[in-house]
Coordinates of C-alpha atoms and ligand atoms in Angstrom, one line a residue:
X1 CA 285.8 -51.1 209.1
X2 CA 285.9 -53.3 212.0
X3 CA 285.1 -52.6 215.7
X4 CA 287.0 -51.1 218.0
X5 CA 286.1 -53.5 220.4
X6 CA 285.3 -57.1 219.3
X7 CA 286.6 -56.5 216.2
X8 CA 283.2 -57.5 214.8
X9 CA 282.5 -56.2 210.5
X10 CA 280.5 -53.1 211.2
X11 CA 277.6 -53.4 208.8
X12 CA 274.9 -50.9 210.0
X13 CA 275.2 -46.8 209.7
X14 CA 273.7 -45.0 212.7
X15 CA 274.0 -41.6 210.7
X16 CA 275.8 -40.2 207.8
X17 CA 276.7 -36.8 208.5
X18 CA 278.3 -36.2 205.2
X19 CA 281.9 -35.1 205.2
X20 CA 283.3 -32.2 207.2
X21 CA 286.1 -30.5 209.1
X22 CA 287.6 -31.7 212.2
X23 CA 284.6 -30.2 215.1
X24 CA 287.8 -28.0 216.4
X25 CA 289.8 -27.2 213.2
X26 CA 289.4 -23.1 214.1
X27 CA 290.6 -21.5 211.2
X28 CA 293.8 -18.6 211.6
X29 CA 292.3 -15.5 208.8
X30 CA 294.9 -16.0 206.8
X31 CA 294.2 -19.8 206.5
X32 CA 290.8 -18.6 204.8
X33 CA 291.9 -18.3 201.5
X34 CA 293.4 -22.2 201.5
X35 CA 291.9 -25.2 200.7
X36 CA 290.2 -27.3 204.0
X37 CA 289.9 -30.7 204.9
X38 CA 287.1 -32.6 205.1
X39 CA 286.6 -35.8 206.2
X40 CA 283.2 -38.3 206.1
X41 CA 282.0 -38.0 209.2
X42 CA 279.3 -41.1 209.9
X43 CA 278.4 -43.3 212.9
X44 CA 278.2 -46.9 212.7
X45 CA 276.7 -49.6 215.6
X46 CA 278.3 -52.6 216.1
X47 CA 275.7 -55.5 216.0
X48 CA 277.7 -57.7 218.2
X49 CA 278.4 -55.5 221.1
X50 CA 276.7 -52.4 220.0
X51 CA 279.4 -50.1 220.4
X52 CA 278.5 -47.0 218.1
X53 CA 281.6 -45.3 216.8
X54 CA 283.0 -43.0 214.3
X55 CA 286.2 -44.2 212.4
X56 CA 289.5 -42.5 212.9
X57 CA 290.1 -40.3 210.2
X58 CA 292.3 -37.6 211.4
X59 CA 294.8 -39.2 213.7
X60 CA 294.1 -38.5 217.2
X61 CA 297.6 -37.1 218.0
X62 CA 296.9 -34.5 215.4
X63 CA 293.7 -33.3 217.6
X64 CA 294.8 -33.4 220.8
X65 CA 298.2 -31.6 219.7
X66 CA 299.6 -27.6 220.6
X67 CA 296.3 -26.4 219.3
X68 CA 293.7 -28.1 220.9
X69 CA 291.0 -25.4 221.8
X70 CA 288.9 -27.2 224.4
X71 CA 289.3 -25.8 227.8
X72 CA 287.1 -26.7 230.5
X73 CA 287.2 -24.4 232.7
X74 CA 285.3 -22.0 230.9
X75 CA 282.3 -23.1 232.3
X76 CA 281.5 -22.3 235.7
X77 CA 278.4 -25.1 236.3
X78 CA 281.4 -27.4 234.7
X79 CA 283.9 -26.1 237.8
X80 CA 280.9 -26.5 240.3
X81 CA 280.3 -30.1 239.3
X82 CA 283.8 -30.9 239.7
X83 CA 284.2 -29.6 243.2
X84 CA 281.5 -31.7 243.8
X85 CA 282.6 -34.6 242.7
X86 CA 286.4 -34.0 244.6
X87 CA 284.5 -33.5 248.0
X88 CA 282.6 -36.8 247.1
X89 CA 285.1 -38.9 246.1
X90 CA 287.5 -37.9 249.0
X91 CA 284.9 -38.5 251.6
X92 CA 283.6 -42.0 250.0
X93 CA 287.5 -43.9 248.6
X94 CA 289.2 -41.8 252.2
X95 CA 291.7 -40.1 249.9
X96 CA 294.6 -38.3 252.4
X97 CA 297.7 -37.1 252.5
X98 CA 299.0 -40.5 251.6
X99 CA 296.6 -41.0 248.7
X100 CA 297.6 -40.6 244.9
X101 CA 294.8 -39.5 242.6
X102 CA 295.3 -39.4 238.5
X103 CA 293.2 -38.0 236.0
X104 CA 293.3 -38.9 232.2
X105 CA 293.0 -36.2 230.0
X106 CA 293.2 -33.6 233.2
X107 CA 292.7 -30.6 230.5
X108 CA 293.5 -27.4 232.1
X109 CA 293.5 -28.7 235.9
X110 CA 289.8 -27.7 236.0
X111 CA 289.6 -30.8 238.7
X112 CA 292.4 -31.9 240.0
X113 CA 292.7 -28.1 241.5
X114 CA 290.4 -29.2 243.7
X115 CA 292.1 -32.3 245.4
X116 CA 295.4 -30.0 245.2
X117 CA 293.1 -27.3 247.4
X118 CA 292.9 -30.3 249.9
X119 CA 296.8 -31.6 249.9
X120 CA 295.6 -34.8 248.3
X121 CA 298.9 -35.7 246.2
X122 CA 297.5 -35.9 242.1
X123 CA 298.9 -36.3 238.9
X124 CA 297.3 -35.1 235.4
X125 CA 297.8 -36.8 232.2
X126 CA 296.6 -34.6 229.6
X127 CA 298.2 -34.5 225.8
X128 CA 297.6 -31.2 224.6
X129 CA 300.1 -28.9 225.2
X130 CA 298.2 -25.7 225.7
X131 CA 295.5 -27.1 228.7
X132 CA 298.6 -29.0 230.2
X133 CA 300.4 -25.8 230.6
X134 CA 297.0 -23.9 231.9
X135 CA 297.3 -27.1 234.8
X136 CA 300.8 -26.5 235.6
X137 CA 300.5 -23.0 235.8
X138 CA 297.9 -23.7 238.2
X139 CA 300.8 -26.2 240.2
X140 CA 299.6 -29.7 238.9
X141 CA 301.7 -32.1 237.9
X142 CA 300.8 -33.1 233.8
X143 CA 302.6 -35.3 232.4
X144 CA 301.7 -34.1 228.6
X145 CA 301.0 -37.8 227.2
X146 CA 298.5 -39.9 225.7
X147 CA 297.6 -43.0 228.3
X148 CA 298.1 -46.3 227.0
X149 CA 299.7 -49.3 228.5
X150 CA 303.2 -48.2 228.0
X151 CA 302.6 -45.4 229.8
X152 CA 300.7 -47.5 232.2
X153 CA 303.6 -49.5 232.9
X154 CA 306.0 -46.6 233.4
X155 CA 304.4 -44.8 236.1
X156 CA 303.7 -48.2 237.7
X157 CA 307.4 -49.4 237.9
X158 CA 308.0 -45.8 239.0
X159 CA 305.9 -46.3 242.0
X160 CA 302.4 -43.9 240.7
X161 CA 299.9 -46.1 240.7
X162 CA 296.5 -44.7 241.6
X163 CA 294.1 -45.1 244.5
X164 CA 291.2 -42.9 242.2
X165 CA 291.6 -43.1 238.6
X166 CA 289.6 -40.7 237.1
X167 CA 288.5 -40.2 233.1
X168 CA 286.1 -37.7 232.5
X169 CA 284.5 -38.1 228.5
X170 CA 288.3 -39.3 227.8
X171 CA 287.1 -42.8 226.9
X172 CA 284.6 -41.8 223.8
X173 CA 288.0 -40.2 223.0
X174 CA 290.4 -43.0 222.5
X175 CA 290.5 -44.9 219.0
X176 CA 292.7 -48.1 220.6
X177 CA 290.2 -48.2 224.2
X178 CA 291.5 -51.6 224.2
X179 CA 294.4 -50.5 225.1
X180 CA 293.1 -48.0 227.3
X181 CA 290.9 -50.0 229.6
X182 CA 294.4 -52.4 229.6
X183 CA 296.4 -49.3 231.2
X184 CA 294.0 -48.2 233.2
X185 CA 293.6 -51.8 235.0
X186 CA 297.6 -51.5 234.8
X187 CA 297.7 -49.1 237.3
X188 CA 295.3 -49.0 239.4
X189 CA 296.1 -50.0 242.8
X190 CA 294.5 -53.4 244.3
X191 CA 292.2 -51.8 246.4
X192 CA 291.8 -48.8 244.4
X193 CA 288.7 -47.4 242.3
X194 CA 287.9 -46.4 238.6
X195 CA 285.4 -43.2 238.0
X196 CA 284.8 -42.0 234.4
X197 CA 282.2 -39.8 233.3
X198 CA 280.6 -39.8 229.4
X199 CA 277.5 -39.3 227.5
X200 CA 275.3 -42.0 227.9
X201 CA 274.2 -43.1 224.3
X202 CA 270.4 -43.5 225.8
X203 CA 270.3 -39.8 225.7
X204 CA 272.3 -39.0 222.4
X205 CA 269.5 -40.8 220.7
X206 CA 266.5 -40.6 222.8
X207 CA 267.2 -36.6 223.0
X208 CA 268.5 -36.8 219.0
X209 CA 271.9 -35.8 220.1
X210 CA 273.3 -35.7 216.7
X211 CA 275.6 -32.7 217.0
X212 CA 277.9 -34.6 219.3
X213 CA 278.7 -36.9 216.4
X214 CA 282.1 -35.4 215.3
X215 CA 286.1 -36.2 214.7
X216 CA 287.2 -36.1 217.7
X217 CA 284.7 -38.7 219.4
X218 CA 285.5 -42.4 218.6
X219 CA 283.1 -44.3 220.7
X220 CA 279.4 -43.5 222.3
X221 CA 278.7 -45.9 225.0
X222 CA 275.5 -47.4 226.8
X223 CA 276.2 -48.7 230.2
X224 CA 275.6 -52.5 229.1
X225 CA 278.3 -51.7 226.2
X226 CA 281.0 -49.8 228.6
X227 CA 280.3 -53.1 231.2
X228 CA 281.3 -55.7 229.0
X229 CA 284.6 -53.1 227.9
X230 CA 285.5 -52.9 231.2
X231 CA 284.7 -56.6 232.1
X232 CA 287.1 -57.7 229.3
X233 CA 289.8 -56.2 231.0
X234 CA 289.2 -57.9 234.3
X235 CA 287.0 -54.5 235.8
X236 CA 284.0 -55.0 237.9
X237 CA 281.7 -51.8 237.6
X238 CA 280.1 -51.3 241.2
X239 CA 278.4 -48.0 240.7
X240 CA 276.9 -45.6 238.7
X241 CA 275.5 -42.2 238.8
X242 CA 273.3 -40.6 235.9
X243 CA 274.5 -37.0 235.5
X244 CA 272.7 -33.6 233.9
X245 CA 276.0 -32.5 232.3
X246 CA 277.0 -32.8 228.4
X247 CA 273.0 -33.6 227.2
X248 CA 273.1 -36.4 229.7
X249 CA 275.8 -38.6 230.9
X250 CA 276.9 -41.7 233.3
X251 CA 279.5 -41.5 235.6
X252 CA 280.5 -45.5 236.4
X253 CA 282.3 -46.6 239.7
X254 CA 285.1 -49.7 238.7
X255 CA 287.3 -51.9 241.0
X256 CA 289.4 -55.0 240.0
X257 CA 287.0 -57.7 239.8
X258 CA 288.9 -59.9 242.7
X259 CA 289.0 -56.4 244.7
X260 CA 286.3 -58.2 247.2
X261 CA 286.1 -54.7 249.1
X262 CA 283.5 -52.9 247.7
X263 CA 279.6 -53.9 246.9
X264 CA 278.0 -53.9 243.9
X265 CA 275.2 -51.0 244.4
X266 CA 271.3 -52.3 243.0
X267 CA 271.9 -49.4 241.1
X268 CA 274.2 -50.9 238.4
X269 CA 271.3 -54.1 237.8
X270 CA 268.6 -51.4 237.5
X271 CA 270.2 -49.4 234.6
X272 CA 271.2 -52.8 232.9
X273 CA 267.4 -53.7 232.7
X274 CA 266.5 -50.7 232.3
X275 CA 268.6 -50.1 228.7
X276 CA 267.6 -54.0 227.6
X277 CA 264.1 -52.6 228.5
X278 CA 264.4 -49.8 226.4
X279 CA 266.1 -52.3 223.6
X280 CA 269.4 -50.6 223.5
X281 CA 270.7 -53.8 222.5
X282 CA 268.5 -54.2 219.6
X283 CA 269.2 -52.4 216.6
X284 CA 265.7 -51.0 215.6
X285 CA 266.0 -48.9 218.5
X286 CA 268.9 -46.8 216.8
X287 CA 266.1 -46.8 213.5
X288 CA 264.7 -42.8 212.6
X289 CA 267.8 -41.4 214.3
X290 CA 269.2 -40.4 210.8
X291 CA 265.4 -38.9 209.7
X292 CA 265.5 -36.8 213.3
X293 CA 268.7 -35.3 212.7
X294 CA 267.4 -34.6 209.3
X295 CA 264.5 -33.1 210.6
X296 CA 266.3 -30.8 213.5
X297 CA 268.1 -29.5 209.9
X298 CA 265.1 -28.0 208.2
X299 CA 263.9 -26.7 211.6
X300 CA 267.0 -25.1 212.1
X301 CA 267.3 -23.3 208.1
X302 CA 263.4 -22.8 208.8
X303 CA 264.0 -20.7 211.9
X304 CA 267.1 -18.8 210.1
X305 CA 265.7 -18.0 207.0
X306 CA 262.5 -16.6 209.3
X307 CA 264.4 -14.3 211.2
X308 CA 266.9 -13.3 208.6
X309 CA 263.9 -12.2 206.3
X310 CA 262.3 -11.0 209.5
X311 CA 265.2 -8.6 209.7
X312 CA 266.2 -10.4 213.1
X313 CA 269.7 -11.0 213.3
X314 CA 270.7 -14.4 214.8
X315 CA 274.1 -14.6 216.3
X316 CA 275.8 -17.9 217.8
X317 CA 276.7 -18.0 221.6
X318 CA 279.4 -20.6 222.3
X319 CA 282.0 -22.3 219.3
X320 CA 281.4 -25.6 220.6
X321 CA 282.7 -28.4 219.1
X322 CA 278.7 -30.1 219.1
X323 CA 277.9 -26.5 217.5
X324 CA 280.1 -26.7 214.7
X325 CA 279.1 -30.6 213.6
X326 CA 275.3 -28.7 213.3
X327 CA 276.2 -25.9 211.5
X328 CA 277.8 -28.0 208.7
X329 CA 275.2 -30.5 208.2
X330 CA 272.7 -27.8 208.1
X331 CA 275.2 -25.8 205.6
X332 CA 275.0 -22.5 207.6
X333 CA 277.4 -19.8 206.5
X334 CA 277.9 -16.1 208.1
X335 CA 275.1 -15.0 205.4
X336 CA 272.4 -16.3 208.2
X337 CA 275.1 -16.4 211.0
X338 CA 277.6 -13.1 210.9
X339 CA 279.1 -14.0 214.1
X340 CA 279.8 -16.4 217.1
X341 CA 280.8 -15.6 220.6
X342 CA 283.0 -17.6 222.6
X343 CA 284.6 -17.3 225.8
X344 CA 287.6 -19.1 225.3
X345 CA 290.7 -17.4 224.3
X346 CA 292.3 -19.4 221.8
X347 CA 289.0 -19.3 219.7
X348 CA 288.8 -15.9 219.5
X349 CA 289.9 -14.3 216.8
X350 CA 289.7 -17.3 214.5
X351 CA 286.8 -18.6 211.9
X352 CA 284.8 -21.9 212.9
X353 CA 286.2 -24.8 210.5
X354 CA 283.6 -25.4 207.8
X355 CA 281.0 -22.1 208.2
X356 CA 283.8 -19.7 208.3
X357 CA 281.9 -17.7 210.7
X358 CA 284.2 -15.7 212.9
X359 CA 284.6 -16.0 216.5
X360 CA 284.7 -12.9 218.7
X361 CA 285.2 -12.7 222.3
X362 CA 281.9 -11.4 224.6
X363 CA 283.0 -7.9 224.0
X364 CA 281.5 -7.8 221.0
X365 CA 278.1 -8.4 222.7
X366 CA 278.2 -5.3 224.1
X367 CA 278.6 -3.0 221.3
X368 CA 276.1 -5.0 218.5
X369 CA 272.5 -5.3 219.0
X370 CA 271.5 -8.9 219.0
X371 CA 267.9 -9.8 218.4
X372 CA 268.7 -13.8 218.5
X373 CA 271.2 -15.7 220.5
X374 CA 271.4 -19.9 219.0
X375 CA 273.1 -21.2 221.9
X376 CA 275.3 -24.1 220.0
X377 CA 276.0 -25.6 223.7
X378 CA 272.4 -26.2 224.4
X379 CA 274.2 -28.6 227.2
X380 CA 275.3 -25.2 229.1
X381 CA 271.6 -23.4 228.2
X382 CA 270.9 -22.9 231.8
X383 CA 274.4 -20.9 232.8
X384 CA 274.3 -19.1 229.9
X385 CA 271.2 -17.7 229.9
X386 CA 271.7 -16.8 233.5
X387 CA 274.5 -15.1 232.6
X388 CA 273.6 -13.3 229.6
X389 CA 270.2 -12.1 231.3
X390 CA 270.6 -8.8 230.5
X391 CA 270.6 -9.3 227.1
X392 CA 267.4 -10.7 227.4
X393 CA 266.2 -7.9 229.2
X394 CA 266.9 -5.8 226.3
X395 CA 265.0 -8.0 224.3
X396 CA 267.7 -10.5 222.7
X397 CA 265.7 -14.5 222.2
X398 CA 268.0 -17.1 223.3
X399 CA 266.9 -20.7 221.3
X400 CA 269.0 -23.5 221.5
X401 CA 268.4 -26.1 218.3
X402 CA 268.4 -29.5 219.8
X403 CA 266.4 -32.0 220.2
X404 CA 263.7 -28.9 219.6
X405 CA 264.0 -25.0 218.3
X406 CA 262.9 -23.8 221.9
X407 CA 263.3 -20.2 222.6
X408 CA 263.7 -18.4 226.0
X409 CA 262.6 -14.4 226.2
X410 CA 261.9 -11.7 228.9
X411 CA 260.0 -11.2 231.1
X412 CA 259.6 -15.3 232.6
X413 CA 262.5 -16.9 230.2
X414 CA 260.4 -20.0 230.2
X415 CA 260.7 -22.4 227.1
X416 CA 258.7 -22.1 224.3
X417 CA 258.6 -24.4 221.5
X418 CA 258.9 -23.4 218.2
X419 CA 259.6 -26.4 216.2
Ligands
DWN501 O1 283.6 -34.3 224.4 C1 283.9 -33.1 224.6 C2 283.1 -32.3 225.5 C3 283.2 -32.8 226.9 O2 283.5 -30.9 225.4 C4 285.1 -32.5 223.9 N1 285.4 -33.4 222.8 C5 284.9 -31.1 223.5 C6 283.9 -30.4 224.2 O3 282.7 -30.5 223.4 P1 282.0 -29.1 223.1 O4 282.9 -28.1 222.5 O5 280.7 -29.4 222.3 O6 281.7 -28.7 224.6 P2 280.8 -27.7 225.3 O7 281.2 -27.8 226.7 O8 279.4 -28.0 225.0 O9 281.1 -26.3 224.6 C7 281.4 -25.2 225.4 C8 281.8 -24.1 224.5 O10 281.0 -23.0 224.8 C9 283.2 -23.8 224.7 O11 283.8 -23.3 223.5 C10 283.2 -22.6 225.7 C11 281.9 -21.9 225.3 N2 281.2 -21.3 226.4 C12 281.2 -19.9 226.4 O12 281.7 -19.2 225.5 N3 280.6 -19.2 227.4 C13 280.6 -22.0 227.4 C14 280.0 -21.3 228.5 C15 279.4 -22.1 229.5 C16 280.0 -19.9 228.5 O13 279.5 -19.3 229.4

């Protein structure tokens, strides 16, 4: 296997996950009684540029197809932080009537509603059929494609090219990003601007972030990495914000490098030195990620098996795609987990891929008795525990697994460390 990027030999494993399903491959009942695929799921740096990726094993056009089940909107902190970030950008690039904003992989319109709300003309680009249709019932324009150059080129000879080019965790989702970081320099206007948002690799490993490893990811960036991407492919990053959301993440600002009309914030040389500080270019730093991992594994059977043969049930909140790389590396089944809850509609009703555990809708909270909630989206801990307060009240735990078994009970809800 070869990198993604430089095309250097990739030589050194991050993390061998063994093999499982695709993170999203929600299972129909009647699909119980087939066989499933599984596929080896590891992460390998590249010593040259240290990119660390996954390799393509299901193609990507088979993920993001009709039954993609990642919607975003279904977090309301998620909507907040992209209101934000439209009255931000409008007020800093002067987006107006005249302007043309375009988002990559717009999923369900969860932020370009926003710059609709405001008359600012946008376009989504978003592959999967069932989120583009959420958009466009919502009155955005998605064009249901996958952006590369050709598509690039096409809007750009048809007159779209973009003032604000957004990509929000699009680029660790792209197996050619060569390609990718080609189109979007294709068409973005002269003096127009670049912002993408991912999870910055510092905290995947510093935090032990292993559940985000999965199928549909390709590529897990540090700044210094996504700078010389972008740099290859004549971008200049100018900015960059570090963000709560998804465990941790970076939102970078890019321009064309001759694009002489915006300055280069201190803030982009201060999170260089501060990765090469913390050796992010070296590869010992990525050494004991494997033997965390492995340890967040027996803490997590450890805490099961206790409150199974503590006659505590222990349900899972949230089908997330991070939740279902955990539960089959740690081989849980419905014997220690009967159920999951999810909010989103098209899990519902279907069995995570791997565990088998079925997925209800929160209706089912109300009519169980739930001594445990594992909240597999420890990234959303904070809304979900303020929204499932109640529960609490009643005396349900919530824990969340990662990067520690940390449980949050009535009457204070403050953490507690368990593991
Ligand atoms: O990279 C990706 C990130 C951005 O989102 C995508 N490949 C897929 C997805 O990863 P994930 O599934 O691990 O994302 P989340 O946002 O950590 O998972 C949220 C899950 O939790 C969704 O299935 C919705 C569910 N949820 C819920 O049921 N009730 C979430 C909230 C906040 C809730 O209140």
């Amino acid at each position: 296997m070869e990198c993604r990027f430089c095309n250097h030999p990739l030589e050194h494993t991050l993390i061998d996950l063994g093999h499982a399903p695709p993170s999203n491959a929600f299972l129909l009942p009647e699909k119980l009684s087939e066989p499933e695929n599984t596929y080896p799921l590891s992460a390998k740096i590249c010593d040259n540029c240290m990119l660390v990726q996954v390799q393509e094993q299901k193609d990507h056009k088979e993920i993001f197809d009709q039954n993609y089940v990642y919607f975003s909107s279904m977090s309301q902190d998620w909507l907040a932080h992209a209101r934000d970030y439209v009255q931000m950008a409008k007020k800093r690039f002067d987006l107006n009537l005249e302007s043309r904003v375009v988002e990559i992989a717009s999923n369900d319109g969860y932020l370009l509603q926003y710059f609709k709300e405001q008359g600012i003309p946008s376009l989504g680009i978003e592959p999967a059929s069932g989120t583009a249709q959420i958009a466009r019932n919502k009155g955005i324009e998605t064009l249901e494609e996958f952006f590369n150059t050709n598509l690039a080129n096409k809007l750009k000879s048809e007159g779209r090219s973009a003032d604000l080019l957004i990509g929000n965790n699009v680029l660790a989702h792209v197996p050619n990003i060569n390609d990718f970081v080609r189109g979007m320099k294709l068409i973005l206007k002269d003096r127009g601007a670049i912002t993408m948002e991912f999870p910055h690799l510092m905290h995947l490993i510093n935090d032990s972030q292993f559940d985000t490893i999965y199928h549909e990811h390709f590529s897990y960036f540090s700044f210094n990495t996504v700078k010389k991407i972008l740099e290859h492919h004549g971008l200049e990053l100018f900015d960059v914000d570090e963000l709560k959301t998804h465990g941790g993440s970076l939102r970078i600002y890019a321009k064309h490098r001759r694009d002489k009309s915006k300055e280069i914030s201190p803030k982009v040389s201060e999170l260089l030195e501060r990765e090469n500080k913390a050796g992010i270019g070296e590869l010992e730093y990525y050494n004991g990620f494997d033997l965390r991992a492995e340890k967040i594994k027996r803490n997590v059977l450890k805490y099961l098996i206790s409150e199974r043969e503590n006659g505590r049930n222990v349900i899972a909140y949230g089908a997330a795609a991070k939740g279902n790389t955990l539960l089959n590396y740690c081989g849980i089944k419905n014997d220690l987990i009967p159920f999951a809850i999810d909010t989103t509609p098209f899990k519902q009703g279907k069995y995570l891929p791997g565990s088998h555990i079925p997925v209800y809708s929160e209706k089912k909270l109300k009519d169980s008795k739930i001594d445990t909630l594992l909240i597999l989206p420890w990234n959303h801990k904070e809304e979900i525990i303020r929204k499932l307060k109640y529960l609490g009240e009643k005396g349900t735990k919530f824990v969340v697994p990662v990067p520690d078994i940390i449980e949050y009970s009535s009457p204070d809800f403050n953490p507690r460390k368990v593991y």
